[in-house]
Tab-separated table of C-alpha atoms in Angstrom:
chain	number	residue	atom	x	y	z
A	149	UNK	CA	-44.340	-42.091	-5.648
A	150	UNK	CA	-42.448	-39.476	-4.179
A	151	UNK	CA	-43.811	-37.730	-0.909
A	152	UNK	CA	-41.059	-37.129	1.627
A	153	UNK	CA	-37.745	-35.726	2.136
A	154	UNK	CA	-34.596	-35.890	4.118
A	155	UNK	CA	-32.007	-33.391	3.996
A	156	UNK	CA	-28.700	-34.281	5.000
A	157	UNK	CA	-25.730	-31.882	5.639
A	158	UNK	CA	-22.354	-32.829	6.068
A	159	UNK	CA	-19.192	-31.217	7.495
A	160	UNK	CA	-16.905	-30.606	10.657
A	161	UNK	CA	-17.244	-26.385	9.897
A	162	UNK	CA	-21.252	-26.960	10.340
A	163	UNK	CA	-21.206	-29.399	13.779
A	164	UNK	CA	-18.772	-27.279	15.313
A	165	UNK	CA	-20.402	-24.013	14.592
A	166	UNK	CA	-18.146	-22.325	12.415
A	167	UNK	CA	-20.341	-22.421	9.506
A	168	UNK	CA	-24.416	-21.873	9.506
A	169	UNK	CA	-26.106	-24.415	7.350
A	170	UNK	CA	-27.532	-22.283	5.120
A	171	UNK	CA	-27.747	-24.906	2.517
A	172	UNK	CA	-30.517	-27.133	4.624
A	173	UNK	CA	-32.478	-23.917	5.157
A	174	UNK	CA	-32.436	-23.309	1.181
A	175	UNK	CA	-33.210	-26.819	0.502
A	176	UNK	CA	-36.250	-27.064	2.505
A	177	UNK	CA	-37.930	-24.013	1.958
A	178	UNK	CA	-37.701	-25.069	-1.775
A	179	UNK	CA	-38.926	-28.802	-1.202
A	180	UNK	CA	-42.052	-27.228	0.898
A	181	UNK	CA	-43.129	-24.757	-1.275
A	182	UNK	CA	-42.905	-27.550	-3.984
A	183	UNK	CA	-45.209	-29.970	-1.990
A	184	UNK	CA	-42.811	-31.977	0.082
A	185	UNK	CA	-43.324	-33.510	3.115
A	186	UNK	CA	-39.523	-32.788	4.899
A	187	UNK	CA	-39.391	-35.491	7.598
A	188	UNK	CA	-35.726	-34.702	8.993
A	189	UNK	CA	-32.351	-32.338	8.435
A	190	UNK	CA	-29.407	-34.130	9.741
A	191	UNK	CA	-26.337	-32.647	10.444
A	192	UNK	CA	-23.104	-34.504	10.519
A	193	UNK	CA	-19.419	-34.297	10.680
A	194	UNK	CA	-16.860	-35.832	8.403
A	195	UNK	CA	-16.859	-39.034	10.322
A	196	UNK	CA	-17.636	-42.283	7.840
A	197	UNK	CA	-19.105	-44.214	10.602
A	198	UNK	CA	-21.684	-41.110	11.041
A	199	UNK	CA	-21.729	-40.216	7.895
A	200	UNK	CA	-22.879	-44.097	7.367
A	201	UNK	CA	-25.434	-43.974	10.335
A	202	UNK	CA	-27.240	-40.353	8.767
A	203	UNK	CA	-27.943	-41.870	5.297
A	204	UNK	CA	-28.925	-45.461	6.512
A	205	UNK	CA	-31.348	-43.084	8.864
A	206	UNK	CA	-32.297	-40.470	6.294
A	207	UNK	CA	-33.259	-43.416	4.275
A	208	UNK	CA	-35.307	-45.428	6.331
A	209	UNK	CA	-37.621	-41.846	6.956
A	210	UNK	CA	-38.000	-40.271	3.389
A	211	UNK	CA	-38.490	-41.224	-0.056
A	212	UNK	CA	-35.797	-39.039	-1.315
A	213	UNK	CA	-32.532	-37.789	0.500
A	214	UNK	CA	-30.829	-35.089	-0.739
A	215	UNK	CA	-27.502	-34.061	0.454
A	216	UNK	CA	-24.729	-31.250	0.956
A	217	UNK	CA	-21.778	-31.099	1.489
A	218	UNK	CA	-18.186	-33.483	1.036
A	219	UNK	CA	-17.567	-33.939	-3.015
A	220	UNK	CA	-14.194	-32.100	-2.789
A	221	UNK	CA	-11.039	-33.478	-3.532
A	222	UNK	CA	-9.204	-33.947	-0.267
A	223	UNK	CA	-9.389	-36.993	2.693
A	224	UNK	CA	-11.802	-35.518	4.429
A	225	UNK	CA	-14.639	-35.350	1.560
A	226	UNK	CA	-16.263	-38.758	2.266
A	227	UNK	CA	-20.046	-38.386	0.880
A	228	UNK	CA	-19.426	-40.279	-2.511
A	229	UNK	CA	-17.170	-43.151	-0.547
A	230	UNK	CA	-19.789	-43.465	2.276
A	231	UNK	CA	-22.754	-43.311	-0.670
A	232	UNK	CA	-21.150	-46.271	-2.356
A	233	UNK	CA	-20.487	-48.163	0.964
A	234	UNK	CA	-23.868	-47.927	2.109
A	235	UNK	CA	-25.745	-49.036	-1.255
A	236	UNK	CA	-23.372	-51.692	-1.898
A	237	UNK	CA	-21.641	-49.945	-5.016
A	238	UNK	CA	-18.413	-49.848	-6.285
A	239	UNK	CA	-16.796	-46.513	-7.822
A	240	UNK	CA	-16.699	-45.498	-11.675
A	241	UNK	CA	-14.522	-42.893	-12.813
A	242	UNK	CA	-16.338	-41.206	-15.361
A	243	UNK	CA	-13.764	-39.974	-18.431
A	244	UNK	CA	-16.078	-37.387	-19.665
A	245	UNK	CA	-16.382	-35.735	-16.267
A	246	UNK	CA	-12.722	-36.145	-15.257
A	247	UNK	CA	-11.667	-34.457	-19.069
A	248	UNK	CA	-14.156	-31.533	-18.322
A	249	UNK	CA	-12.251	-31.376	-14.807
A	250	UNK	CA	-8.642	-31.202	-16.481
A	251	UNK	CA	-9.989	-28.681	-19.364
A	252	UNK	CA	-11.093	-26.000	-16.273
A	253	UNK	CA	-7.613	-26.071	-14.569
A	254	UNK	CA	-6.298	-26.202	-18.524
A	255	UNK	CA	-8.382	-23.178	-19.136
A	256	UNK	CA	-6.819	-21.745	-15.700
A	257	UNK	CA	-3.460	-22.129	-16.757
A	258	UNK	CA	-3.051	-24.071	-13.680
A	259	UNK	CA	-1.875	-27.714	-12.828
A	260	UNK	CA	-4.424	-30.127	-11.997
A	261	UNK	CA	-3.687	-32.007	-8.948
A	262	UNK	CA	-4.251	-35.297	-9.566
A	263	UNK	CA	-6.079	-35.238	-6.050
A	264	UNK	CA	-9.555	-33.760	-8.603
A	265	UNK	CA	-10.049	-37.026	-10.129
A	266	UNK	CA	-11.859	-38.331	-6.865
A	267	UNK	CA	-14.343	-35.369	-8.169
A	268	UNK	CA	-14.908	-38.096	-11.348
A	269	UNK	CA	-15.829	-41.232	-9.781
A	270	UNK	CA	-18.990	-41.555	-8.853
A	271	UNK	CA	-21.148	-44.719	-7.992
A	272	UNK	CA	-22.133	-47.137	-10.250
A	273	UNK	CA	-25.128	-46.482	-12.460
A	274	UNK	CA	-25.389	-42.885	-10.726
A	275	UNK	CA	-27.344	-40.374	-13.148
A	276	UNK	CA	-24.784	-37.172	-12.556
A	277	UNK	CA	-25.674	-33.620	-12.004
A	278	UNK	CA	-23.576	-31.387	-13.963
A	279	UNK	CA	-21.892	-28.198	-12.063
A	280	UNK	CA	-21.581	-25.481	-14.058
A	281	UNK	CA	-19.947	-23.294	-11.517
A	282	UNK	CA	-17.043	-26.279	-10.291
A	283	UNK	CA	-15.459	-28.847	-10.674
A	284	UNK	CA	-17.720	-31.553	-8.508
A	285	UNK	CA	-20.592	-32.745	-10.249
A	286	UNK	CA	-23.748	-34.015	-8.046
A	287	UNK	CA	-25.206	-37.396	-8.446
A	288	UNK	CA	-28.606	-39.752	-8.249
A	289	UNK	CA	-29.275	-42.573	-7.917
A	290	UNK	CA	-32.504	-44.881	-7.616
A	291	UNK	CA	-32.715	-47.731	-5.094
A	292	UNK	CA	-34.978	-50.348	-3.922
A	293	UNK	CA	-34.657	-50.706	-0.424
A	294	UNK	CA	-36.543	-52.372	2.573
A	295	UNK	CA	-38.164	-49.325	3.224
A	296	UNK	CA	-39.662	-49.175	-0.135
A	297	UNK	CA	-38.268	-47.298	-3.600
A	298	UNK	CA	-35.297	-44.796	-2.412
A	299	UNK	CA	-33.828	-41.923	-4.385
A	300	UNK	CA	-30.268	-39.982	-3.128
A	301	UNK	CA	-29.633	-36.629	-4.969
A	302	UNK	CA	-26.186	-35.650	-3.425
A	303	UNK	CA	-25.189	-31.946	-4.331
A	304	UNK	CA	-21.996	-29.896	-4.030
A	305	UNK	CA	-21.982	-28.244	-0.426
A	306	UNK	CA	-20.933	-24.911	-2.095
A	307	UNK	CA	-23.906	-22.661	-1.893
A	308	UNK	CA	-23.568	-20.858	-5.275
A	309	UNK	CA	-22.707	-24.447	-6.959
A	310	UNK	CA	-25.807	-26.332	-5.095
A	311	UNK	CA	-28.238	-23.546	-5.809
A	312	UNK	CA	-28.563	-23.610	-9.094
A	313	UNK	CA	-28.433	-27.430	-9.579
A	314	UNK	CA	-31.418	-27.520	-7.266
A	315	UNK	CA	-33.292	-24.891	-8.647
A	316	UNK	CA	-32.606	-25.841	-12.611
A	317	UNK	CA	-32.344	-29.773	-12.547
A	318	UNK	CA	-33.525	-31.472	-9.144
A	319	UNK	CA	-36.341	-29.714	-8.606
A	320	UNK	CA	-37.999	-30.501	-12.194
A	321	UNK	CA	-36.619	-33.606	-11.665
A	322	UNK	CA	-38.721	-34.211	-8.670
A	323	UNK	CA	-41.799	-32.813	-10.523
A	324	UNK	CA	-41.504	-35.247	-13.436
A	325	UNK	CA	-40.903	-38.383	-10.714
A	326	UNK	CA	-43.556	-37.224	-7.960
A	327	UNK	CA	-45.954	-39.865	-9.638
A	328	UNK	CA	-49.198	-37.968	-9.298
A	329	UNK	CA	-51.026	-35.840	-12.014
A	330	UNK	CA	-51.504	-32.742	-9.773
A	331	UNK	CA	-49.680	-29.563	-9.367
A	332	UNK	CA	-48.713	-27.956	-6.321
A	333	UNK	CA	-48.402	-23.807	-6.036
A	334	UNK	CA	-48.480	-21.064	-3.020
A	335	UNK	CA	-48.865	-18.274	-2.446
A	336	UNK	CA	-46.528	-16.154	-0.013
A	337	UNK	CA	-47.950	-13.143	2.432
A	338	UNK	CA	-44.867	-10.969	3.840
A	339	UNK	CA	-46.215	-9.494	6.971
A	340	UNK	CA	-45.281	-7.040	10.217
A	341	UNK	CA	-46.576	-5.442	13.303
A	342	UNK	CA	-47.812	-8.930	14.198
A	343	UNK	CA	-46.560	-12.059	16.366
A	344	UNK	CA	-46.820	-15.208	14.657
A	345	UNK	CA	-48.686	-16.868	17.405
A	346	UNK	CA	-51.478	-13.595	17.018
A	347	UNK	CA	-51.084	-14.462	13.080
A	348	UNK	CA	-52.022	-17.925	13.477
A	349	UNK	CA	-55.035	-16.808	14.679
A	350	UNK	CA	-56.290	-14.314	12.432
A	351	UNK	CA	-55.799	-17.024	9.777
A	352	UNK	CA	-57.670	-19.881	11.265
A	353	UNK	CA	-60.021	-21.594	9.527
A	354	UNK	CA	-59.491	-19.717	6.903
A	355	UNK	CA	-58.468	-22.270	4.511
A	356	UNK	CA	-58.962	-26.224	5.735
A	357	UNK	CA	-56.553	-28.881	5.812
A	358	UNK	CA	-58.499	-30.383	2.506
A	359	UNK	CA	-58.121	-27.182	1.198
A	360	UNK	CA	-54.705	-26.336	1.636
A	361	UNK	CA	-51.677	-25.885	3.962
A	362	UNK	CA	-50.495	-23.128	5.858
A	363	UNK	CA	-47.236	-22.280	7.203
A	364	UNK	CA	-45.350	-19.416	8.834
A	365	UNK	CA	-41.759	-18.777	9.090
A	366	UNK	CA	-40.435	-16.120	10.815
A	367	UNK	CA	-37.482	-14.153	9.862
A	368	UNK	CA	-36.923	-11.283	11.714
A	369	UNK	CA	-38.733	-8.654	11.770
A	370	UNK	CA	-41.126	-10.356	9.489
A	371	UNK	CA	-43.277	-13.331	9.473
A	372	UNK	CA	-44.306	-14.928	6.046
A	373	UNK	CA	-47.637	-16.830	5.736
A	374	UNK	CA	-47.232	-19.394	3.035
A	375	UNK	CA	-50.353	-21.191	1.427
A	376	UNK	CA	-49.760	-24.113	-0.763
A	377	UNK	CA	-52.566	-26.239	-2.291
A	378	UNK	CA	-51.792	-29.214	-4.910
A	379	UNK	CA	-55.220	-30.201	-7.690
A	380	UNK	CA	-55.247	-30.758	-11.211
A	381	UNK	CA	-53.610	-28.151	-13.292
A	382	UNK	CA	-56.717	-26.961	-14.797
A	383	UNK	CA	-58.584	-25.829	-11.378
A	384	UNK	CA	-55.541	-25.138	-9.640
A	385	UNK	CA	-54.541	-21.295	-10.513
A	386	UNK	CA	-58.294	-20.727	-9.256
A	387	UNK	CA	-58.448	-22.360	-6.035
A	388	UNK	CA	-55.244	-20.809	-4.571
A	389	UNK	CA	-56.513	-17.572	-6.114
A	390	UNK	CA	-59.717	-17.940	-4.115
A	391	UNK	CA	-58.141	-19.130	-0.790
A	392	UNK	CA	-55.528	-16.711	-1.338
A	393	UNK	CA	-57.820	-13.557	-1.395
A	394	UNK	CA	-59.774	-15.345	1.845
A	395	UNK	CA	-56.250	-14.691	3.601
A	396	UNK	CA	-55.663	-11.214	2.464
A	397	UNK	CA	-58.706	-10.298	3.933
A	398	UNK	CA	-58.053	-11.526	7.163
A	399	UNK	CA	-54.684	-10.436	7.519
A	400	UNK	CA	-55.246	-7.198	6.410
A	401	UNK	CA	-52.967	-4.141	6.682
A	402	UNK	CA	-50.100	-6.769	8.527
A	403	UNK	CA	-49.356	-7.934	4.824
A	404	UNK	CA	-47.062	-5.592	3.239
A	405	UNK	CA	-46.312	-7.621	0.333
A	406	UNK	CA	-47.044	-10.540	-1.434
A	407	UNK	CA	-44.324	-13.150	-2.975
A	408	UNK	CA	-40.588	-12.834	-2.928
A	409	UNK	CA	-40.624	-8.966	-1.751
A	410	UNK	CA	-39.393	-6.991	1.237
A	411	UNK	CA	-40.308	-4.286	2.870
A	412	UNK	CA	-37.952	-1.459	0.990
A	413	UNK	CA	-39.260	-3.060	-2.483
A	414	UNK	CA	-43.015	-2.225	-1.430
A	415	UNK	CA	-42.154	0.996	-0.225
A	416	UNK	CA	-40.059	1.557	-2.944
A	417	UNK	CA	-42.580	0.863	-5.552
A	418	UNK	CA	-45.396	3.194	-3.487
A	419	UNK	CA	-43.046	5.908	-3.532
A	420	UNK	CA	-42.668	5.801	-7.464
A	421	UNK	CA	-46.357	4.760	-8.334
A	422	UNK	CA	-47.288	8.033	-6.416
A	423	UNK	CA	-44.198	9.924	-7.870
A	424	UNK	CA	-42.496	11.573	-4.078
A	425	UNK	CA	-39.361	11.348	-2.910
A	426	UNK	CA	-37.901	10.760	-0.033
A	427	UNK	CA	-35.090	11.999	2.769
A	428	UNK	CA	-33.523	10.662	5.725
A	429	UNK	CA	-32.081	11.907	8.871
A	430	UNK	CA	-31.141	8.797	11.123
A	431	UNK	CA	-29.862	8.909	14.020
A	432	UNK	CA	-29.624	5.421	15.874
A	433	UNK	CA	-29.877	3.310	12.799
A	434	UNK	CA	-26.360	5.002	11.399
A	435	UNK	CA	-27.650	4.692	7.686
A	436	UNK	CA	-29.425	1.298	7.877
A	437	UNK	CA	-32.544	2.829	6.156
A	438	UNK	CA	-31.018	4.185	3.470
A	439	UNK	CA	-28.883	0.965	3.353
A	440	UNK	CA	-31.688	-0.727	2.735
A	441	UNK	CA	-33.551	1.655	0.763
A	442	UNK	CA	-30.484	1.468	-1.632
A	443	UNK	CA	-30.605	-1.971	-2.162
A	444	UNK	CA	-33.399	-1.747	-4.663
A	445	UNK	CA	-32.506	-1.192	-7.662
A	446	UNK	CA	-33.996	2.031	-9.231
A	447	UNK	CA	-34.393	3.942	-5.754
A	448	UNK	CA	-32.531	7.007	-6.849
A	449	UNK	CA	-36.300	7.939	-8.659
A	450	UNK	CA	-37.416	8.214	-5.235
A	451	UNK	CA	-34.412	8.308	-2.918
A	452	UNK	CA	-32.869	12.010	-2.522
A	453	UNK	CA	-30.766	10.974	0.036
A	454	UNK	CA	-30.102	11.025	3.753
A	455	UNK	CA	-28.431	12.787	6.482
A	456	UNK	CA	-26.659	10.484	9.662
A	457	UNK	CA	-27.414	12.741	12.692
A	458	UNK	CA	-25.542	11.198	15.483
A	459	UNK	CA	-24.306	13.832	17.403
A	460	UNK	CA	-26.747	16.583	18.901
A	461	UNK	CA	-24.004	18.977	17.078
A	462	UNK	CA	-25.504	17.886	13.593
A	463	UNK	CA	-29.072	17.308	14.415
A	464	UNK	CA	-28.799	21.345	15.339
A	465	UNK	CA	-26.433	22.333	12.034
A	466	UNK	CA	-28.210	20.255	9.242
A	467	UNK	CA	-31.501	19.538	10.527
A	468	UNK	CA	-32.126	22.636	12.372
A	469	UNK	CA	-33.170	20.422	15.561
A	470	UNK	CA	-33.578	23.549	18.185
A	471	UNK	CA	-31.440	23.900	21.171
A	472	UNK	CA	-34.446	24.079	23.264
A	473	UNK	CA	-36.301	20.731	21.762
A	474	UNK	CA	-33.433	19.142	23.035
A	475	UNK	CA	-32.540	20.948	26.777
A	476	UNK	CA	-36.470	20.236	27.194
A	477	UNK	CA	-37.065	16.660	25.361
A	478	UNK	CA	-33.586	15.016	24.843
A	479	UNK	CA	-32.098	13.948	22.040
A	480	UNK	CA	-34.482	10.669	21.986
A	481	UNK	CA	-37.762	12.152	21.871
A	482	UNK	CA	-40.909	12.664	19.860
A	483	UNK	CA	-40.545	16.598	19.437
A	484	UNK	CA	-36.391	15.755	18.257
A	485	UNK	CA	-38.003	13.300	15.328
A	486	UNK	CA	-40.780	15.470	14.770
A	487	UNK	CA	-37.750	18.489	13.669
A	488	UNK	CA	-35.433	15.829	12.639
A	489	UNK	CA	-38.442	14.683	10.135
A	490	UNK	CA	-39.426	18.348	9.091
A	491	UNK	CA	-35.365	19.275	8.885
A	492	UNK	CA	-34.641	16.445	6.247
A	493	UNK	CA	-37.686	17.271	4.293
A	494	UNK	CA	-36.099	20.934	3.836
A	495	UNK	CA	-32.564	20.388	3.275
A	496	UNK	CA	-33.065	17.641	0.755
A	497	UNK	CA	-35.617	19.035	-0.949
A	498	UNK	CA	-37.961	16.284	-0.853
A	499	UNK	CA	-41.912	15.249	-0.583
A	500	UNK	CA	-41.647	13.109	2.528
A	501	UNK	CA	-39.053	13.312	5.352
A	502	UNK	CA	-38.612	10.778	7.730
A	503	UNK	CA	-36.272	10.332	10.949
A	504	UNK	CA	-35.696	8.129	13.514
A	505	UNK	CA	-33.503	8.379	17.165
A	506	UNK	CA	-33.179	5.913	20.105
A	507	UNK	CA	-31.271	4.230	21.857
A	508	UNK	CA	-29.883	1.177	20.644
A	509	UNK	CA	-27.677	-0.057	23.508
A	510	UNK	CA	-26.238	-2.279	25.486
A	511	UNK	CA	-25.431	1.330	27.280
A	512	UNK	CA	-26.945	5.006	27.447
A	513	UNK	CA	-30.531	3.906	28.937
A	514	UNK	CA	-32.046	5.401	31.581
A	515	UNK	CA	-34.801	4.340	33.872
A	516	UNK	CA	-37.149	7.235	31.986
A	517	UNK	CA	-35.531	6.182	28.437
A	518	UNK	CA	-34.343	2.267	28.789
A	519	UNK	CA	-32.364	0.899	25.989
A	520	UNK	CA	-35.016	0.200	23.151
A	521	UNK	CA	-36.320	3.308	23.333
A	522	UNK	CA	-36.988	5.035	19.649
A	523	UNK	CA	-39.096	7.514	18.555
A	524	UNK	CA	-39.822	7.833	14.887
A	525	UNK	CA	-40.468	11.068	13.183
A	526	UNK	CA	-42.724	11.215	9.502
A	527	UNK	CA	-43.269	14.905	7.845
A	528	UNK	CA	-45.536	15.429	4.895
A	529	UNK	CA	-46.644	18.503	2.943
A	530	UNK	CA	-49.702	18.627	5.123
A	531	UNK	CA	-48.934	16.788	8.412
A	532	UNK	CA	-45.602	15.967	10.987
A	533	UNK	CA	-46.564	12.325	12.761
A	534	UNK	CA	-44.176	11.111	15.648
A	535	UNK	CA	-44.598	8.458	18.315
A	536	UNK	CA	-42.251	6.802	20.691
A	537	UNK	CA	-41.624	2.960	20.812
A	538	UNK	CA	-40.177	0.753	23.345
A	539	UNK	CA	-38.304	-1.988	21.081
A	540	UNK	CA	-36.248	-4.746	22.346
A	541	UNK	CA	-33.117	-6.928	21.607
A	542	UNK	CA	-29.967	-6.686	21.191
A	543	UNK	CA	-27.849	-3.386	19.751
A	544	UNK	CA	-28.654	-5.139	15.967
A	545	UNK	CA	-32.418	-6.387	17.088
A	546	UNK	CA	-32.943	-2.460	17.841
A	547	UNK	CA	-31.494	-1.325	14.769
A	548	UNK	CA	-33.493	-3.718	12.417
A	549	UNK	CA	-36.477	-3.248	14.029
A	550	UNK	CA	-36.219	-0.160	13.756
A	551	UNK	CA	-35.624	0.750	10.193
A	552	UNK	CA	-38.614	-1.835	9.288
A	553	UNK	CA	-40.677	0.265	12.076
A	554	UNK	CA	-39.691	3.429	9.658
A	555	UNK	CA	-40.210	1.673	6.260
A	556	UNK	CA	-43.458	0.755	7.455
A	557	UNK	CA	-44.600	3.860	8.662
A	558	UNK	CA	-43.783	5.623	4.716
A	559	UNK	CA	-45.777	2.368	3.796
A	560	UNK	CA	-48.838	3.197	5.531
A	561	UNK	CA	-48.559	7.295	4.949
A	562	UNK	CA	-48.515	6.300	1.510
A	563	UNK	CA	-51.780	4.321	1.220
A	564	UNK	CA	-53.643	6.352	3.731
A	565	UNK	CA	-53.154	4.677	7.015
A	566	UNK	CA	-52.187	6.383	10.098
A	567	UNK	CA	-48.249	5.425	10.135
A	568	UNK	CA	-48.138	6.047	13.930
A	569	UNK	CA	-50.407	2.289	14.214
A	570	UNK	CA	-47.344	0.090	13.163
A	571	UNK	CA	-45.460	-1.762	15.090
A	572	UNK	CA	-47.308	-2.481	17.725
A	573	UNK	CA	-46.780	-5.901	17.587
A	574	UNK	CA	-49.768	-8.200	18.902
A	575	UNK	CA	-48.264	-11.457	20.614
């Protein structure tokens, strides 16, 4: 029976910071949400006696190990070498594998080094993993150990190789071999404007440990709240449906999407089921909104575009910001966003205007106007809303927050919240 997990990353560009592990992060998001107990993520360099040391360790804590990371052809790519070493193996060159690998430099017009074969052995009685996307093929294989019964997946550490070998033949893999007749599904909550510790307990006791497990990850500048439940097929699609709606209603307005979403998708999607549009006029986020906006495909049905008001110069000549709502306010203030918001609305044409300016830093604060400040302009066809925050971060903290502050306030316009309430973030 399969129950835990060990993830185990390999490679000098990860230990010595040059690379993030990305791979370990992918890996174990999908194990969890599949029902997986992941015990450990080692992280090791392209050393054989640690290389040796992780999977002796990764097997003694988890039923299965799966691993990243050192199936290329040169010296330093040790996994399959260390692999056989430490289950007592000896290599197999596999001639189906090793013709595939000659017919993709073939079909290249390039010369195979002969350097690619090492990408063919594999050890022996390994189940292999084809790699549709290169030349290294993954492997499995299926031990008895002293720990108990031991599986190693080893994958290529290329993300767009390992991704979809995961996704389309380890992880129904691991389905078939868990060993137990029930299912396990979740159920994801996106949510902002709320601290994770302040999340925690707006959810508590909501669903039981017999009922189901909860976990948060946070991602800045949003939190998701992931349920996951496991029971027999037949009652399962109703119990996370019940436990799921017990969590909506106790998180409330903070959600602003459920399942793989974001924040410009819901908005997005408002926007279009209400049939408005939409125009810009940024100042410190330099485009990021409609950046973001952008990304979804479809936004130009909502999206008229968007005006980058840096300089005083242009807030005056495109958004009509007066010369006196600046001399009086400054250039960061409510009553600027308010005619930033109302300026965009009228040169683009549009339903809904919004605008942002601040200060993003690390300079141009002021004891009156520290770095962080941002003030946030909405205008509608019957209402201008505007409100200052203080954010905090770094230059790219600032900005982020800030266009999901924005997002969020079209968000809440649109289903008949006050906008001006987001943000503030409970802790």
């Amino acid at each position: 029976m399969i129950r835990s997990a060990a993830i185990l990353s390999t490679g000098d560009e990860l230990t010595t910071g040059r690379t993030l592990d990305t791979n370990a992060n992918f890996i174990a998001d999908k194990l969890v949400s599949a029902g997986f107990d992941v015990v450990a993520i080692l992280v090791v360099g392209d050393y054989p006696e640690r290389l040796q040391w992780a999977w002796h360790e990764a097997l003694r804590l988890a039923d299965v190990v799966i691993s990243t990371g050192g199936l290329g052809p040169t010296a330093d790519d040790l996994t399959t070498e260390t692999v056989a070493q430490v289950t007592g193996r000896s290599l197999v060159l596999d001639q189906a594998v090793a013709e595939r690998i000659r017919q993709m430099f073939a079909a290249m017009n390039r010369v195979m080094p002969e350097n690619n074969l090492k990408q063919a052995q594999f050890p022996a009685a390994a189940a292999i993993i084809p790699n549709a996307f290169g030349t290294a093929p993954g492997f499995r294989l299926d031990l008895d150990t002293a720990h108990g019964p031991r599986h190693l997946i080893v994958l290529p550490g290329v993300p767009r190789e390992m991704k979809p070998m995961l996704e389309e033949q380890v992880l129904p893999w691991l389905a078939q071999a868990r060993g137990s007749n029930e299912v396990y599904l979740s159920h994801v909550f996106q949510t902002f404007g709320i601290s994770e510790s302040a999340l925690d307990e707006l959810v508590a006791g909501g669903v039981t440990p017999e009922e189901g497990r909860i976990a948060f990850r946070a991602a800045f500048p949003q939190i998701s709240v992931r349920l996951t439940i496991h029971a027999a097929p037949d009652v399962a699609p109703q119990r996370l449906a019940e436990l799921a709606a017990r969590l909506r209603e106790r998180i409330g307005a903070y959600c602003y999407g459920e399942g793989d979403t974001t924040m410009e998708a819901t908005v997005g999607a408002l926007l279009k089921e209400h049939g408005l549009t939409l125009g810009l006029a940024e100042s410190c986020t330099g485009g990021l909104i409609g950046h973001r906006i952008t990304a979804v495909a479809g936004s130009s049905a909502y999206l008229r575009g968007g005006i980058i008001a840096y300089s005083n110069d242009i807030k005056q000549q495109s958004l009509g910001v007066r010369a006196e709502t600046l001399a009086a306010h400054g250039a960061v203030s409510e009553a600027t966003a308010e005619e930033m918001a109302q300026g965009a609305r009228r040169l683009l044409g549009t339903d809904l205007g919004l605008a942002v300016t601040g200060i993003a830093g690390p300079d141009g604060g002021t004891p009156e106007k520290p770095v962080g400040t941002v003030c946030f302009g909405l205008a509608t066809p019957e209402k201008v809303y505007s409100r200052r925050y203080q954010l905090w971060g770094n230059r790219e903290w600032v900005k982020l927050l800030a266009s999901q502050v924005a997002l969020d306030w079209v968000r809440r316009a649109l289903l008949g919240m006050d906008p001006t309430e987001s943000g503030i973030l409970r802790r």
